[in-house]
Amino acid sequence: MPCGAYVCVHVCVCVRIHAGELKEPLLTFQLYEDFTALASDGNADTRIATLAKLITALPPRNAAVLEYLLVFLRSVADHAEVNKMGTSNLAIVFGPNLLWSPDVALSFSDTGKINQVARYLLEADPVQIFGSD
């Protein structure tokens, strides 16, 4: 996917705003605790397996949107030398818009975990977590 500097910035802003305005996060309230618990998993192999399991637990539309979003964000990260938006920065910007708790205080205190989960998603091999090409 070509990613011109201005196009990527505008698309990212629109997607981030839209994701943050959903009634429920893309990663769902139901799976909030499971996703945030993943942040403390130091083993890459079990983390990938857990991500794959959690993604299969998402509603099919959520999983499909997440897959397309991650493909796009990876293309943005591929140009980090120009746009300064590597996976860590993208995780900070998008994490709180992909996963939050109905309890605002809990989401605030879990910001680091949420961003870590977003980074794991961005850095994971899509075939391993989505099971498709």
Short mmCIF file of C-alpha atoms in Angstrom, two decimals:
data_model
loop_
_atom_site.label_atom_id
_atom_site.label_comp_id
_atom_site.label_asym_id
_atom_site.label_seq_id
_atom_site.Cartn_x
_atom_site.Cartn_y
_atom_site.Cartn_z
CA MET A 1 0.00 0.00 0.00
CA PRO A 2 1.64 3.29 -1.01
CA CYS A 3 1.86 5.66 1.89
CA GLY A 4 2.50 9.28 0.89
CA ALA A 5 3.38 11.48 3.85
CA TYR A 6 0.24 13.64 3.78
CA VAL A 7 -2.14 10.82 2.92
CA CYS A 8 -0.90 8.68 5.80
CA VAL A 9 -1.16 11.47 8.33
CA HIS A 10 -4.74 12.30 7.36
CA VAL A 11 -5.86 8.69 7.22
CA CYS A 12 -4.24 7.97 10.60
CA VAL A 13 -5.96 10.94 12.21
CA CYS A 14 -9.35 9.98 10.79
CA VAL A 15 -9.01 6.34 11.86
CA ARG A 16 -7.79 7.27 15.34
CA ILE A 17 -10.67 9.69 15.88
CA HIS A 18 -13.24 7.22 14.56
CA ALA A 19 -11.89 4.36 16.70
CA GLY A 20 -11.96 6.53 19.80
CA GLU A 21 -15.60 7.50 19.21
CA LEU A 22 -16.94 3.95 19.01
CA LYS A 23 -19.38 2.91 21.73
CA GLU A 24 -17.17 -0.06 22.48
CA PRO A 25 -13.48 -0.47 21.64
CA LEU A 26 -12.42 -2.60 18.71
CA LEU A 27 -10.82 -5.06 21.16
CA THR A 28 -14.08 -5.10 23.20
CA PHE A 29 -14.92 -4.51 26.85
CA GLN A 30 -15.39 -8.25 27.35
CA LEU A 31 -11.73 -8.96 26.49
CA TYR A 32 -10.25 -5.91 28.24
CA GLU A 33 -8.77 -7.82 31.18
CA ASP A 34 -7.40 -10.56 28.92
CA PHE A 35 -5.68 -8.09 26.61
CA THR A 36 -4.22 -5.99 29.43
CA ALA A 37 -2.95 -9.14 31.20
CA LEU A 38 -1.00 -9.89 28.03
CA ALA A 39 1.20 -6.83 28.63
CA SER A 40 3.06 -8.66 31.39
CA ASP A 41 3.80 -11.77 29.29
CA GLY A 42 7.54 -11.74 28.68
CA ASN A 43 7.53 -14.87 26.53
CA ALA A 44 7.12 -14.02 22.83
CA ASP A 45 5.83 -17.48 21.89
CA THR A 46 3.05 -17.58 24.49
CA ARG A 47 2.25 -13.94 23.76
CA ILE A 48 1.68 -14.71 20.06
CA ALA A 49 -0.46 -17.73 20.93
CA THR A 50 -2.50 -15.64 23.38
CA LEU A 51 -2.93 -12.83 20.83
CA ALA A 52 -4.17 -15.35 18.26
CA LYS A 53 -6.61 -16.83 20.79
CA LEU A 54 -7.94 -13.41 21.80
CA ILE A 55 -8.38 -12.34 18.19
CA THR A 56 -10.48 -15.43 17.49
CA ALA A 57 -12.63 -14.41 20.48
CA LEU A 58 -13.36 -11.02 18.89
CA PRO A 59 -16.54 -10.55 16.88
CA PRO A 60 -15.66 -11.38 13.23
CA ARG A 61 -16.12 -7.79 12.05
CA ASN A 62 -13.85 -6.47 14.79
CA ALA A 63 -11.16 -9.00 13.87
CA ALA A 64 -11.41 -8.09 10.18
CA VAL A 65 -11.18 -4.35 10.87
CA LEU A 66 -8.26 -4.94 13.24
CA GLU A 67 -6.42 -6.96 10.60
CA TYR A 68 -6.83 -4.26 7.94
CA LEU A 69 -5.94 -1.53 10.41
CA LEU A 70 -2.75 -3.31 11.44
CA VAL A 71 -1.73 -3.82 7.80
CA PHE A 72 -2.15 -0.08 7.24
CA LEU A 73 -0.33 0.90 10.42
CA ARG A 74 2.55 -1.42 9.57
CA SER A 75 2.88 0.37 6.23
CA VAL A 76 3.04 3.65 8.16
CA ALA A 77 5.71 2.17 10.47
CA ASP A 78 7.70 1.04 7.41
CA HIS A 79 8.28 4.76 6.72
CA ALA A 80 9.28 5.67 10.29
CA GLU A 81 12.53 7.23 9.15
CA VAL A 82 10.45 9.87 7.37
CA ASN A 83 7.27 10.15 9.45
CA LYS A 84 8.75 9.35 12.90
CA MET A 85 5.88 6.92 13.53
CA GLY A 86 7.47 3.60 14.38
CA THR A 87 5.56 0.86 16.16
CA SER A 88 6.14 2.37 19.61
CA ASN A 89 4.78 5.78 18.61
CA LEU A 90 1.86 4.25 16.73
CA ALA A 91 1.05 2.12 19.78
CA ILE A 92 0.98 5.23 21.98
CA VAL A 93 -1.35 7.02 19.57
CA PHE A 94 -3.64 4.10 18.67
CA GLY A 95 -3.56 1.89 21.78
CA PRO A 96 -6.03 3.93 23.85
CA ASN A 97 -8.37 4.05 20.85
CA LEU A 98 -8.33 0.28 20.32
CA LEU A 99 -8.74 -0.81 23.93
CA TRP A 100 -10.28 0.94 26.90
CA SER A 101 -12.36 0.06 29.93
CA PRO A 102 -15.80 1.44 30.76
CA ASP A 103 -14.06 2.58 33.96
CA VAL A 104 -12.10 5.66 32.82
CA ALA A 105 -9.83 5.55 35.87
CA LEU A 106 -8.89 1.95 35.12
CA SER A 107 -8.10 2.79 31.49
CA PHE A 108 -5.95 5.68 32.65
CA SER A 109 -4.01 3.54 35.11
CA ASP A 110 -3.61 0.81 32.46
CA THR A 111 -2.33 3.15 29.73
CA GLY A 112 1.11 1.55 29.72
CA LYS A 113 -0.39 -1.94 29.39
CA ILE A 114 -2.75 -0.79 26.63
CA ASN A 115 0.12 0.75 24.67
CA GLN A 116 2.22 -2.40 25.16
CA VAL A 117 -0.59 -4.58 23.79
CA ALA A 118 -0.94 -2.26 20.79
CA ARG A 119 2.80 -2.54 20.17
CA TYR A 120 2.61 -6.34 20.40
CA LEU A 121 -0.18 -6.29 17.80
CA LEU A 122 1.80 -4.01 15.50
CA GLU A 123 4.96 -6.08 15.74
CA ALA A 124 3.35 -9.53 15.51
CA ASP A 125 3.42 -11.59 12.34
CA PRO A 126 -0.13 -11.25 10.91
CA VAL A 127 -0.16 -14.87 9.74
CA GLN A 128 0.54 -16.06 13.28
CA ILE A 129 -2.14 -13.97 14.95
CA PHE A 130 -4.83 -13.91 12.24
CA GLY A 131 -4.10 -17.25 10.60
CA SER A 132 -4.33 -15.88 7.06
CA ASP A 133 -2.11 -14.32 4.44
#
